Amino acid sequence: MEQEYILEMHSISKSFPGVKALDNVSLKLKPGTVHALMGENGAGKSTLMKCLFGMYVADEGEVILDGKRVQFKNAKDALENGISMIHQELHPVPHRSVMENIWLGRFPVKNFMGVKMVDHKKMYKDTLALLQEELQLEITPDIQVAKLSVSQIQGVEIAKAVSYRSKVIVMDEPTSSLTENEVSHLFNIIRKLKAEGVAIIYISHKMEEILEISDEVTIMRDGKYIGTWNSSEMSTDMIISKMVGRDLTNRFPPRENKPSEVIIRIENFTSINSKSFKDITFDLRRGEILGIGGLVGAQRTELVEAIFGLRGITSGKVYISNKEVKIKSPIDAKKYGIALLTEERRATGIFPVLSIENNTIIANLNRYMDFNFIINSKKGMEEVNKSIDMLNIKTPSAKTLIRNLSGGNQQKVIFSRWLLTEPDILILDEPTRGIDVGAKYEIYSIIADLAKEGKSIIMISSEMPELIGMSDRIMVMCSGRLSGIIDGKEANQELIMKYATKFA
């Protein structure tokens, strides 16, 4: 008789000092299906997958793979037994080739005069077949990974998982850095894997994707199992309600801001890099939320980093309150009341080995200095605790390491860091990437309140519902050029996509 489940996790519990991360959680996965695992940040999804993958040892419960009870000693053990995991934070070996990354730890070898050597010819041939024939990925096997885009690196990670001929592949936020076309290609790969009998655990906060690609949905909340449903029976509102334990009637807060006079004008900005943005002109009003849309490669991040003084330009002017200013570094930008929340929170936002307190005050240290070299901890701590209360940051204390917080709470700490610099203009690059729906609403509320107070916001987002739901105007870029500016009341996904592909 054919086996119903390829993987079963029964009554898994896991505790850390002071926290019960998993409380009697179960998951059953059928072969040849996509099983969505959903829940807010901190719900226990990652902990459950780490227990599966041998990175944690569960306190209670059992794992059954292909009808046999297993307990993996480490990730290598899991891989060798047919379970692969593609992590949200990609960690390739950047200065080695694609093929070396894929076959790391298991290079094909050949005998040469009695000596075992790496068979580079076979490795190239196998990689080419895997990438281009099997997965239709136009990536050269011998190119250095550091030269690839984020979406291409994601493709390499998928190829690596497939190369193990895994029975189960865990995909954690696999589309967070992909364009719509790339997402479509990934879904084709997933459907091909399904047809071959591979089971996929798919973790994502993107509701539309979940409903399109998954067969079943399991929802977790606060470390507990809530239930499993057929995806065809679920709607976005039902999933959100079960995730947060309450009805979320509005995905976005009401717009109560009143944009007024122009606060900053960017004229004819052209990058020092000839392949980047060129001849960009726009303005931002006081109390306005200006969304910036576009596909990956539109050069949105490069533009705002240039405004903040992180990238060079060959031409262009900046006017703040009708006066021309020169911004050659982030120090200049801060002086003129500009703050930047970067796109990659973990890579360029947080200092993971430092506390919430230190992460909060680090952009404004001069304010807490006595005698120009001693930090006044009392003064800093007072403001940090105010920020924790004001932004509802969930943490045991300000001394907690920021890496121990959920993604949404880490993002709030970065908000509080820049708010302490008292900026007039906040540039937010993908402010809700990798954040669950409940935390997203809290971030949206912070943004809306800041605009209502008269702060001016530039918000880059790859999620069109977010752009439409939050922006007073939407500036769309394509291939480094400004392709259109849309009034927020008239914006829709079709119009944004029309402008996002105008010069493609």
Short mmCIF file of C-alpha atoms in Angstrom, two decimals:
data_model
loop_
_atom_site.label_atom_id
_atom_site.label_comp_id
_atom_site.label_asym_id
_atom_site.label_seq_id
_atom_site.Cartn_x
_atom_site.Cartn_y
_atom_site.Cartn_z
CA MET A 1 0.00 0.00 0.00
CA GLU A 2 1.31 3.44 -0.91
CA GLN A 3 2.51 5.51 2.03
CA GLU A 4 0.29 8.53 2.79
CA TYR A 5 2.97 10.69 4.43
CA ILE A 6 6.64 11.09 3.52
CA LEU A 7 7.32 13.09 6.71
CA GLU A 8 5.60 13.16 10.10
CA MET A 9 6.54 15.30 13.08
CA HIS A 10 4.61 14.27 16.18
CA SER A 11 4.18 16.34 19.38
CA ILE A 12 7.44 18.30 19.05
CA SER A 13 8.32 20.47 22.07
CA LYS A 14 11.42 22.62 22.54
CA SER A 15 12.32 25.02 25.37
CA PHE A 16 15.08 27.56 25.79
CA PRO A 17 15.88 29.36 29.07
CA GLY A 18 12.69 31.22 30.01
CA VAL A 19 10.89 30.44 26.73
CA LYS A 20 8.87 27.47 25.46
CA ALA A 21 9.46 27.88 21.73
CA LEU A 22 7.48 24.79 20.67
CA ASP A 23 4.57 23.27 22.58
CA ASN A 24 3.33 19.92 21.26
CA VAL A 25 3.53 20.81 17.54
CA SER A 26 2.75 18.30 14.78
CA LEU A 27 3.21 18.42 11.01
CA LYS A 28 2.39 15.81 8.36
CA LEU A 29 3.66 16.09 4.80
CA LYS A 30 2.40 14.13 1.79
CA PRO A 31 4.77 13.23 -1.08
CA GLY A 32 4.44 15.35 -4.21
CA THR A 33 2.76 18.27 -2.40
CA VAL A 34 3.58 21.82 -1.32
CA HIS A 35 2.77 22.31 2.36
CA ALA A 36 2.74 25.95 3.52
CA LEU A 37 3.92 26.55 7.09
CA MET A 38 2.63 29.88 8.34
CA GLY A 39 2.63 32.01 11.47
CA GLU A 40 3.80 35.36 12.76
CA ASN A 41 7.47 35.96 13.55
CA GLY A 42 8.10 34.14 16.82
CA ALA A 43 5.38 31.54 16.14
CA GLY A 44 8.03 28.78 16.14
CA LYS A 45 8.28 27.94 12.41
CA SER A 46 12.08 28.25 12.24
CA THR A 47 12.57 26.38 15.52
CA LEU A 48 10.42 23.51 14.21
CA MET A 49 12.43 23.33 10.99
CA LYS A 50 15.72 23.43 12.92
CA CYS A 51 14.49 20.48 15.00
CA LEU A 52 13.74 18.66 11.74
CA PHE A 53 17.09 19.57 10.18
CA GLY A 54 19.24 18.44 13.13
CA MET A 55 20.25 21.95 14.19
CA TYR A 56 18.26 21.61 17.45
CA VAL A 57 17.39 18.50 19.44
CA ALA A 58 13.71 18.47 20.41
CA ASP A 59 12.90 18.00 24.11
CA GLU A 60 9.91 15.81 23.24
CA GLY A 61 8.32 14.23 20.18
CA GLU A 62 9.43 12.19 17.22
CA VAL A 63 10.21 12.58 13.52
CA ILE A 64 9.26 9.88 11.02
CA LEU A 65 10.75 10.02 7.52
CA ASP A 66 9.63 7.55 4.87
CA GLY A 67 8.04 5.33 7.53
CA LYS A 68 11.13 5.20 9.78
CA ARG A 69 11.80 7.09 13.00
CA VAL A 70 14.84 9.39 12.61
CA GLN A 71 16.84 11.82 14.72
CA PHE A 72 19.45 13.71 12.76
CA LYS A 73 22.70 14.62 14.52
CA ASN A 74 23.33 17.67 12.33
CA ALA A 75 22.46 19.31 9.00
CA LYS A 76 24.86 17.04 7.08
CA ASP A 77 23.05 14.01 8.48
CA ALA A 78 19.69 15.46 7.38
CA LEU A 79 20.99 16.20 3.87
CA GLU A 80 22.36 12.70 3.45
CA ASN A 81 18.99 11.27 4.47
CA GLY A 82 17.00 13.29 1.94
CA ILE A 83 16.02 16.54 3.67
CA SER A 84 17.29 19.87 2.24
CA MET A 85 16.67 23.38 3.52
CA ILE A 86 16.95 26.67 1.65
CA HIS A 87 17.36 29.35 4.31
CA GLN A 88 15.89 32.84 4.11
CA GLU A 89 19.32 34.39 4.79
CA LEU A 90 21.54 33.06 1.99
CA HIS A 91 25.08 32.12 3.05
CA PRO A 92 27.00 30.94 -0.03
CA VAL A 93 30.80 30.88 -0.27
CA PRO A 94 30.98 34.09 -2.32
CA HIS A 95 34.48 33.87 -3.79
CA ARG A 96 34.14 30.31 -5.07
CA SER A 97 32.40 29.16 -8.24
CA VAL A 98 28.76 28.12 -8.58
CA MET A 99 29.71 24.47 -9.10
CA GLU A 100 31.97 24.46 -6.03
CA ASN A 101 29.10 25.87 -3.95
CA ILE A 102 26.68 23.22 -5.18
CA TRP A 103 28.99 20.22 -4.61
CA LEU A 104 30.77 21.53 -1.51
CA GLY A 105 31.79 18.62 0.73
CA ARG A 106 31.12 16.02 -1.96
CA PHE A 107 33.26 17.01 -4.96
CA PRO A 108 33.52 14.31 -7.65
CA VAL A 109 37.00 12.81 -7.64
CA LYS A 110 39.23 10.97 -10.10
CA ASN A 111 42.44 9.01 -9.79
CA PHE A 112 45.49 10.55 -11.42
CA MET A 113 48.63 8.47 -11.12
CA GLY A 114 47.35 6.93 -7.90
CA VAL A 115 46.35 10.28 -6.39
CA LYS A 116 42.72 11.31 -5.82
CA MET A 117 41.95 14.69 -7.33
CA VAL A 118 38.83 16.80 -7.82
CA ASP A 119 37.28 16.01 -11.21
CA HIS A 120 36.51 19.56 -12.36
CA LYS A 121 35.41 18.39 -15.81
CA LYS A 122 32.72 16.09 -14.37
CA MET A 123 31.69 18.73 -11.82
CA TYR A 124 31.23 21.30 -14.61
CA LYS A 125 29.26 18.84 -16.75
CA ASP A 126 26.99 17.73 -13.85
CA THR A 127 26.37 21.33 -12.80
CA LEU A 128 25.53 22.41 -16.34
CA ALA A 129 23.00 19.59 -16.65
CA LEU A 130 21.48 20.43 -13.27
CA LEU A 131 21.22 24.19 -13.83
CA GLN A 132 20.38 24.57 -17.48
CA GLU A 133 18.74 21.30 -18.52
CA GLU A 134 16.90 20.28 -15.36
CA LEU A 135 16.06 23.68 -13.82
CA GLN A 136 16.30 25.99 -16.87
CA LEU A 137 18.55 28.42 -14.97
CA GLU A 138 20.86 30.43 -17.23
CA ILE A 139 23.82 30.41 -14.84
CA THR A 140 27.37 29.43 -15.86
CA PRO A 141 28.86 26.71 -13.60
CA ASP A 142 32.30 28.31 -13.26
CA ILE A 143 31.20 31.90 -12.52
CA GLN A 144 32.08 33.24 -9.07
CA VAL A 145 29.00 33.40 -6.80
CA ALA A 146 29.93 36.94 -5.69
CA LYS A 147 29.17 38.11 -9.25
CA LEU A 148 25.57 36.81 -9.18
CA SER A 149 22.41 38.69 -8.25
CA VAL A 150 20.46 37.71 -5.12
CA SER A 151 17.84 35.94 -7.26
CA GLN A 152 20.55 33.95 -9.07
CA ILE A 153 22.10 32.93 -5.74
CA GLN A 154 18.62 31.76 -4.71
CA GLY A 155 18.59 29.63 -7.86
CA VAL A 156 21.97 28.12 -6.95
CA GLU A 157 20.64 27.23 -3.48
CA ILE A 158 17.62 25.51 -5.06
CA ALA A 159 19.91 23.64 -7.45
CA LYS A 160 22.04 22.51 -4.49
CA ALA A 161 18.93 21.17 -2.71
CA VAL A 162 17.81 19.36 -5.87
CA SER A 163 21.29 17.89 -6.35
CA TYR A 164 20.89 15.90 -3.12
CA ARG A 165 17.83 14.24 -4.71
CA SER A 166 15.97 15.17 -1.54
CA LYS A 167 12.61 13.67 -0.61
CA VAL A 168 11.75 16.84 1.34
CA ILE A 169 12.87 20.41 0.58
CA VAL A 170 12.22 23.24 3.06
CA MET A 171 12.00 26.68 1.41
CA ASP A 172 12.13 29.59 3.86
CA GLU A 173 10.92 32.87 2.25
CA PRO A 174 12.28 31.80 -1.17
CA THR A 175 10.78 34.75 -3.09
CA SER A 176 11.73 37.64 -0.79
CA SER A 177 14.23 39.00 -3.37
CA LEU A 178 12.65 37.80 -6.62
CA THR A 179 10.83 39.65 -9.40
CA GLU A 180 7.42 38.47 -10.61
CA ASN A 181 9.02 36.68 -13.58
CA GLU A 182 11.53 34.98 -11.28
CA VAL A 183 8.74 33.94 -8.90
CA SER A 184 6.89 32.45 -11.86
CA HIS A 185 10.02 30.51 -12.84
CA LEU A 186 10.50 29.28 -9.26
CA PHE A 187 6.90 28.06 -9.20
CA ASN A 188 7.52 26.12 -12.42
CA ILE A 189 10.51 24.45 -10.75
CA ILE A 190 8.37 23.65 -7.69
CA ARG A 191 5.65 22.10 -9.87
CA LYS A 192 8.29 19.99 -11.64
CA LEU A 193 9.64 18.79 -8.27
CA LYS A 194 6.09 17.97 -7.14
CA ALA A 195 5.53 15.89 -10.26
CA GLU A 196 8.66 13.92 -9.36
CA GLY A 197 7.23 13.17 -5.90
CA VAL A 198 9.29 15.68 -3.92
CA ALA A 199 7.50 17.18 -0.91
CA ILE A 200 8.07 20.87 -0.19
CA ILE A 201 7.59 22.79 3.05
CA TYR A 202 7.05 26.39 1.96
CA ILE A 203 7.42 29.21 4.49
CA SER A 204 6.29 32.66 3.36
CA HIS A 205 4.43 35.74 4.58
CA LYS A 206 3.08 36.42 1.07
CA MET A 207 -0.55 35.30 1.14
CA GLU A 208 -1.12 35.42 -2.60
CA GLU A 209 1.84 33.09 -3.20
CA ILE A 210 0.67 30.64 -0.53
CA LEU A 211 -2.78 30.36 -2.06
CA GLU A 212 -1.31 29.93 -5.57
CA ILE A 213 1.38 27.32 -4.96
CA SER A 214 0.43 25.30 -1.86
CA ASP A 215 -1.79 22.24 -1.46
CA GLU A 216 -2.13 22.41 2.33
CA VAL A 217 -1.55 25.07 4.98
CA THR A 218 -0.43 24.50 8.56
CA ILE A 219 -0.68 27.50 10.89
CA MET A 220 1.28 28.03 14.11
CA ARG A 221 0.83 30.67 16.79
CA ASP A 222 2.95 31.32 19.89
CA GLY A 223 4.77 28.00 19.53
CA LYS A 224 1.55 25.99 19.26
CA TYR A 225 -0.09 24.05 16.42
CA ILE A 226 -3.35 25.75 15.37
CA GLY A 227 -4.42 23.46 12.52
CA THR A 228 -3.99 22.21 8.95
CA TRP A 229 -6.34 23.02 6.07
CA ASN A 230 -6.56 22.44 2.32
CA SER A 231 -5.36 25.62 0.61
CA SER A 232 -8.40 25.58 -1.67
CA GLU A 233 -10.61 26.10 1.40
CA MET A 234 -8.66 29.13 2.66
CA SER A 235 -8.71 32.85 1.89
CA THR A 236 -6.20 35.56 2.81
CA ASP A 237 -8.49 36.87 5.56
CA MET A 238 -8.96 33.37 7.02
CA ILE A 239 -5.22 32.74 7.11
CA ILE A 240 -4.52 36.11 8.75
CA SER A 241 -7.25 35.57 11.34
CA LYS A 242 -5.87 32.15 12.33
CA MET A 243 -2.28 33.44 12.40
CA VAL A 244 -2.92 36.41 14.67
CA GLY A 245 -5.84 34.92 16.65
CA ARG A 246 -8.13 37.80 15.79
CA ASP A 247 -9.79 39.39 12.77
CA LEU A 248 -7.62 41.93 10.98
CA THR A 249 -10.27 43.96 9.21
CA ASN A 250 -7.87 46.43 7.61
CA ARG A 251 -4.42 45.54 6.30
CA PHE A 252 -3.39 49.21 6.28
CA PRO A 253 -4.06 52.06 8.73
CA PRO A 254 -6.20 55.01 7.61
CA ARG A 255 -4.41 57.87 5.85
CA GLU A 256 -4.71 60.93 8.08
CA ASN A 257 -1.58 62.76 6.91
CA LYS A 258 -1.91 66.01 4.99
CA PRO A 259 0.97 66.58 2.55
CA SER A 260 1.90 70.26 2.25
CA GLU A 261 4.89 72.17 0.83
CA VAL A 262 7.84 70.56 -0.96
CA ILE A 263 10.53 69.62 1.61
CA ILE A 264 13.14 68.07 -0.73
CA ARG A 265 13.66 68.18 -4.48
CA ILE A 266 16.02 65.89 -6.40
CA GLU A 267 17.07 67.20 -9.82
CA ASN A 268 18.71 65.26 -12.66
CA PHE A 269 20.38 62.65 -10.45
CA THR A 270 22.72 60.44 -12.50
CA SER A 271 24.89 57.71 -10.99
CA ILE A 272 28.65 57.51 -11.31
CA ASN A 273 27.96 53.94 -12.47
CA SER A 274 26.87 54.12 -16.10
CA LYS A 275 24.66 51.02 -15.67
CA SER A 276 22.72 52.50 -12.75
CA PHE A 277 20.13 55.31 -12.43
CA LYS A 278 20.16 58.33 -14.72
CA ASP A 279 18.49 61.75 -14.95
CA ILE A 280 16.05 61.24 -12.05
CA THR A 281 13.98 64.25 -10.97
CA PHE A 282 11.25 64.23 -8.30
CA ASP A 283 10.12 66.03 -5.17
CA LEU A 284 8.77 65.05 -1.76
CA ARG A 285 6.30 67.06 0.28
CA ARG A 286 6.15 67.56 4.02
CA GLY A 287 3.93 64.90 5.61
CA GLU A 288 3.85 62.80 2.41
CA ILE A 289 4.46 59.08 1.89
CA LEU A 290 6.08 58.69 -1.52
CA GLY A 291 6.28 55.05 -2.59
CA ILE A 292 8.93 53.91 -5.04
CA GLY A 293 8.02 50.85 -7.11
CA GLY A 294 9.80 48.85 -9.77
CA LEU A 295 11.21 45.42 -10.49
CA VAL A 296 14.54 44.06 -9.25
CA GLY A 297 17.24 45.93 -11.18
CA ALA A 298 15.24 49.16 -11.40
CA GLN A 299 18.01 50.85 -9.33
CA ARG A 300 15.68 52.09 -6.57
CA THR A 301 18.07 51.23 -3.73
CA GLU A 302 21.01 52.74 -5.61
CA LEU A 303 19.08 56.01 -6.03
CA VAL A 304 18.16 56.44 -2.36
CA GLU A 305 21.67 55.46 -1.27
CA ALA A 306 23.02 58.23 -3.52
CA ILE A 307 20.60 60.72 -1.95
CA PHE A 308 21.93 59.61 1.46
CA GLY A 309 25.55 60.14 0.34
CA LEU A 310 26.49 56.45 0.11
CA ARG A 311 26.98 56.43 -3.68
CA GLY A 312 28.62 58.85 -6.07
CA ILE A 313 26.85 60.81 -8.81
CA THR A 314 28.13 62.46 -11.98
CA SER A 315 25.39 65.08 -12.00
CA GLY A 316 22.41 66.18 -9.97
CA LYS A 317 21.28 68.64 -7.32
CA VAL A 318 19.48 68.36 -3.97
CA TYR A 319 17.27 71.16 -2.67
CA ILE A 320 15.96 71.09 0.90
CA SER A 321 13.35 73.76 1.69
CA ASN A 322 14.30 75.46 -1.63
CA LYS A 323 18.01 75.71 -0.73
CA GLU A 324 20.63 73.71 -2.60
CA VAL A 325 22.67 71.44 -0.32
CA LYS A 326 25.67 69.19 -0.93
CA ILE A 327 25.39 65.64 0.41
CA LYS A 328 28.66 63.76 0.00
CA SER A 329 28.34 61.37 2.94
CA PRO A 330 25.78 60.00 5.42
CA ILE A 331 27.13 62.53 7.94
CA ASP A 332 25.99 65.31 5.59
CA ALA A 333 22.62 63.58 5.11
CA LYS A 334 22.06 63.33 8.88
CA LYS A 335 23.00 67.00 9.25
CA TYR A 336 20.21 67.89 6.81
CA GLY A 337 17.64 65.75 8.63
CA ILE A 338 17.67 62.64 6.42
CA ALA A 339 17.60 59.06 7.77
CA LEU A 340 17.91 55.77 5.84
CA LEU A 341 16.61 52.35 6.89
CA THR A 342 18.51 49.97 4.62
CA GLU A 343 17.06 47.10 2.59
CA GLU A 344 19.02 44.23 4.16
CA ARG A 345 18.19 44.47 7.85
CA ARG A 346 20.61 41.75 8.96
CA ALA A 347 23.48 42.69 6.65
CA THR A 348 23.45 46.50 6.91
CA GLY A 349 20.86 47.37 9.58
CA ILE A 350 21.41 45.68 12.91
CA PHE A 351 24.58 45.02 14.89
CA PRO A 352 23.67 41.45 15.93
CA VAL A 353 26.23 41.09 18.75
CA LEU A 354 25.08 44.32 20.42
CA SER A 355 22.11 44.96 22.69
CA ILE A 356 18.91 46.78 21.82
CA GLU A 357 20.25 49.74 23.81
CA ASN A 358 23.46 49.98 21.76
CA ASN A 359 21.66 49.39 18.45
CA THR A 360 19.26 52.22 19.30
CA ILE A 361 21.75 54.92 20.30
CA ILE A 362 24.54 54.09 17.83
CA ALA A 363 23.50 56.64 15.16
CA ASN A 364 23.29 59.41 17.77
CA LEU A 365 26.18 58.77 20.15
CA ASN A 366 27.27 62.42 20.42
CA ARG A 367 23.97 63.18 22.13
CA TYR A 368 24.86 60.84 25.02
CA MET A 369 28.52 61.79 25.49
CA ASP A 370 29.95 63.41 28.62
CA PHE A 371 33.26 65.21 28.12
CA ASN A 372 33.12 64.14 24.44
CA PHE A 373 34.30 60.59 25.11
CA ILE A 374 32.25 58.98 27.91
CA ILE A 375 28.78 57.59 27.11
CA ASN A 376 26.17 58.68 29.64
CA SER A 377 24.37 55.33 29.96
CA LYS A 378 21.60 56.73 32.15
CA LYS A 379 20.59 59.36 29.59
CA GLY A 380 20.78 56.86 26.73
CA MET A 381 18.80 54.22 28.61
CA GLU A 382 15.98 56.67 29.37
CA GLU A 383 15.48 57.38 25.67
CA VAL A 384 15.86 53.71 24.71
CA ASN A 385 13.15 52.68 27.19
CA LYS A 386 10.88 55.44 25.86
CA SER A 387 11.39 54.07 22.34
CA ILE A 388 10.63 50.51 23.49
CA ASP A 389 7.34 51.71 24.99
CA MET A 390 6.42 54.04 22.12
CA LEU A 391 7.05 51.46 19.36
CA ASN A 392 5.81 48.49 21.42
CA ILE A 393 9.06 46.55 21.00
CA LYS A 394 8.58 43.09 22.50
CA THR A 395 11.71 42.32 24.54
CA PRO A 396 12.60 41.28 28.10
CA SER A 397 14.82 44.38 28.44
CA ALA A 398 16.92 46.95 26.57
CA LYS A 399 19.99 44.83 27.40
CA THR A 400 18.71 41.91 25.27
CA LEU A 401 20.84 41.18 22.18
CA ILE A 402 19.00 42.41 19.10
CA ARG A 403 19.66 39.14 17.26
CA ASN A 404 17.32 37.41 19.74
CA LEU A 405 14.33 39.51 18.60
CA SER A 406 11.88 38.66 15.82
CA GLY A 407 12.33 40.42 12.46
CA GLY A 408 9.49 42.85 13.16
CA ASN A 409 10.94 43.89 16.52
CA GLN A 410 14.42 44.25 15.03
CA GLN A 411 12.91 46.60 12.44
CA LYS A 412 11.26 48.65 15.19
CA VAL A 413 14.63 49.04 16.93
CA ILE A 414 16.12 50.40 13.69
CA PHE A 415 13.17 52.82 13.43
CA SER A 416 13.82 54.00 16.97
CA ARG A 417 17.54 54.44 16.18
CA TRP A 418 16.81 56.86 13.38
CA LEU A 419 13.92 58.61 15.12
CA LEU A 420 16.35 59.61 17.88
CA THR A 421 18.29 61.60 15.26
CA GLU A 422 15.08 63.68 14.85
CA PRO A 423 14.95 63.49 11.04
CA ASP A 424 12.54 65.38 8.79
CA ILE A 425 12.92 62.89 5.93
CA LEU A 426 12.90 59.10 6.39
CA ILE A 427 13.94 56.82 3.54
CA LEU A 428 12.63 53.29 4.11
CA ASP A 429 14.00 50.56 1.83
CA GLU A 430 11.72 47.48 1.97
CA PRO A 431 10.65 48.25 5.58
CA THR A 432 8.49 45.10 5.98
CA ARG A 433 10.58 42.49 4.13
CA GLY A 434 10.47 39.14 5.94
CA ILE A 435 8.00 40.43 8.55
CA ASP A 436 4.71 38.72 9.40
CA VAL A 437 1.31 40.28 8.80
CA GLY A 438 0.70 41.37 12.41
CA ALA A 439 4.10 43.06 12.71
CA LYS A 440 3.61 44.62 9.27
CA TYR A 441 0.50 46.43 10.48
CA GLU A 442 2.46 47.81 13.44
CA ILE A 443 5.21 49.06 11.09
CA TYR A 444 2.56 50.60 8.80
CA SER A 445 1.01 52.36 11.79
CA ILE A 446 4.40 53.81 12.78
CA ILE A 447 4.92 55.10 9.22
CA ALA A 448 1.40 56.56 9.06
CA ASP A 449 1.81 58.28 12.45
CA LEU A 450 5.15 59.79 11.40
CA ALA A 451 3.59 61.19 8.20
CA LYS A 452 0.69 62.55 10.24
CA GLU A 453 3.23 64.35 12.46
CA GLY A 454 4.71 66.03 9.37
CA LYS A 455 7.63 63.71 8.67
CA SER A 456 8.28 63.05 4.98
CA ILE A 457 8.64 59.42 3.95
CA ILE A 458 10.20 57.76 0.90
CA MET A 459 9.26 54.07 0.94
CA ILE A 460 10.67 51.50 -1.48
CA SER A 461 8.57 48.35 -1.66
CA SER A 462 8.40 45.33 -3.96
CA GLU A 463 4.92 44.45 -2.66
CA MET A 464 2.36 46.27 -4.77
CA PRO A 465 -0.51 46.00 -2.23
CA GLU A 466 1.81 47.72 0.27
CA LEU A 467 2.69 50.50 -2.17
CA ILE A 468 -0.97 51.09 -3.04
CA GLY A 469 -2.18 50.81 0.55
CA MET A 470 0.37 53.20 2.05
CA SER A 471 1.43 55.78 -0.56
CA ASP A 472 0.11 59.25 -1.35
CA ARG A 473 1.99 59.04 -4.64
CA ILE A 474 3.94 56.21 -6.27
CA MET A 475 7.09 56.86 -8.29
CA VAL A 476 7.89 53.91 -10.57
CA MET A 477 11.36 53.15 -11.93
CA CYS A 478 12.48 50.86 -14.74
CA SER A 479 16.07 50.14 -15.79
CA GLY A 480 17.43 53.09 -13.83
CA ARG A 481 14.97 55.61 -15.22
CA LEU A 482 11.88 57.27 -13.81
CA SER A 483 9.02 55.83 -15.83
CA GLY A 484 6.04 57.49 -14.14
CA ILE A 485 4.50 59.02 -11.01
CA ILE A 486 1.01 57.87 -10.03
CA ASP A 487 -1.43 59.50 -7.62
CA GLY A 488 -2.13 57.06 -4.77
CA LYS A 489 -5.91 57.28 -5.33
CA GLU A 490 -5.53 56.18 -8.96
CA ALA A 491 -2.91 53.48 -8.41
CA ASN A 492 -3.53 49.83 -9.26
CA GLN A 493 -1.26 46.86 -9.91
CA GLU A 494 -1.74 46.92 -13.68
CA LEU A 495 -0.72 50.59 -13.94
CA ILE A 496 2.33 50.08 -11.73
CA MET A 497 3.42 47.07 -13.81
CA LYS A 498 2.92 49.06 -17.02
CA TYR A 499 5.39 51.69 -15.80
CA ALA A 500 7.72 49.07 -14.18
CA THR A 501 8.27 47.46 -17.60
CA LYS A 502 8.20 50.62 -19.73
CA PHE A 503 11.89 50.56 -20.71
CA ALA A 504 12.54 46.83 -20.28
#
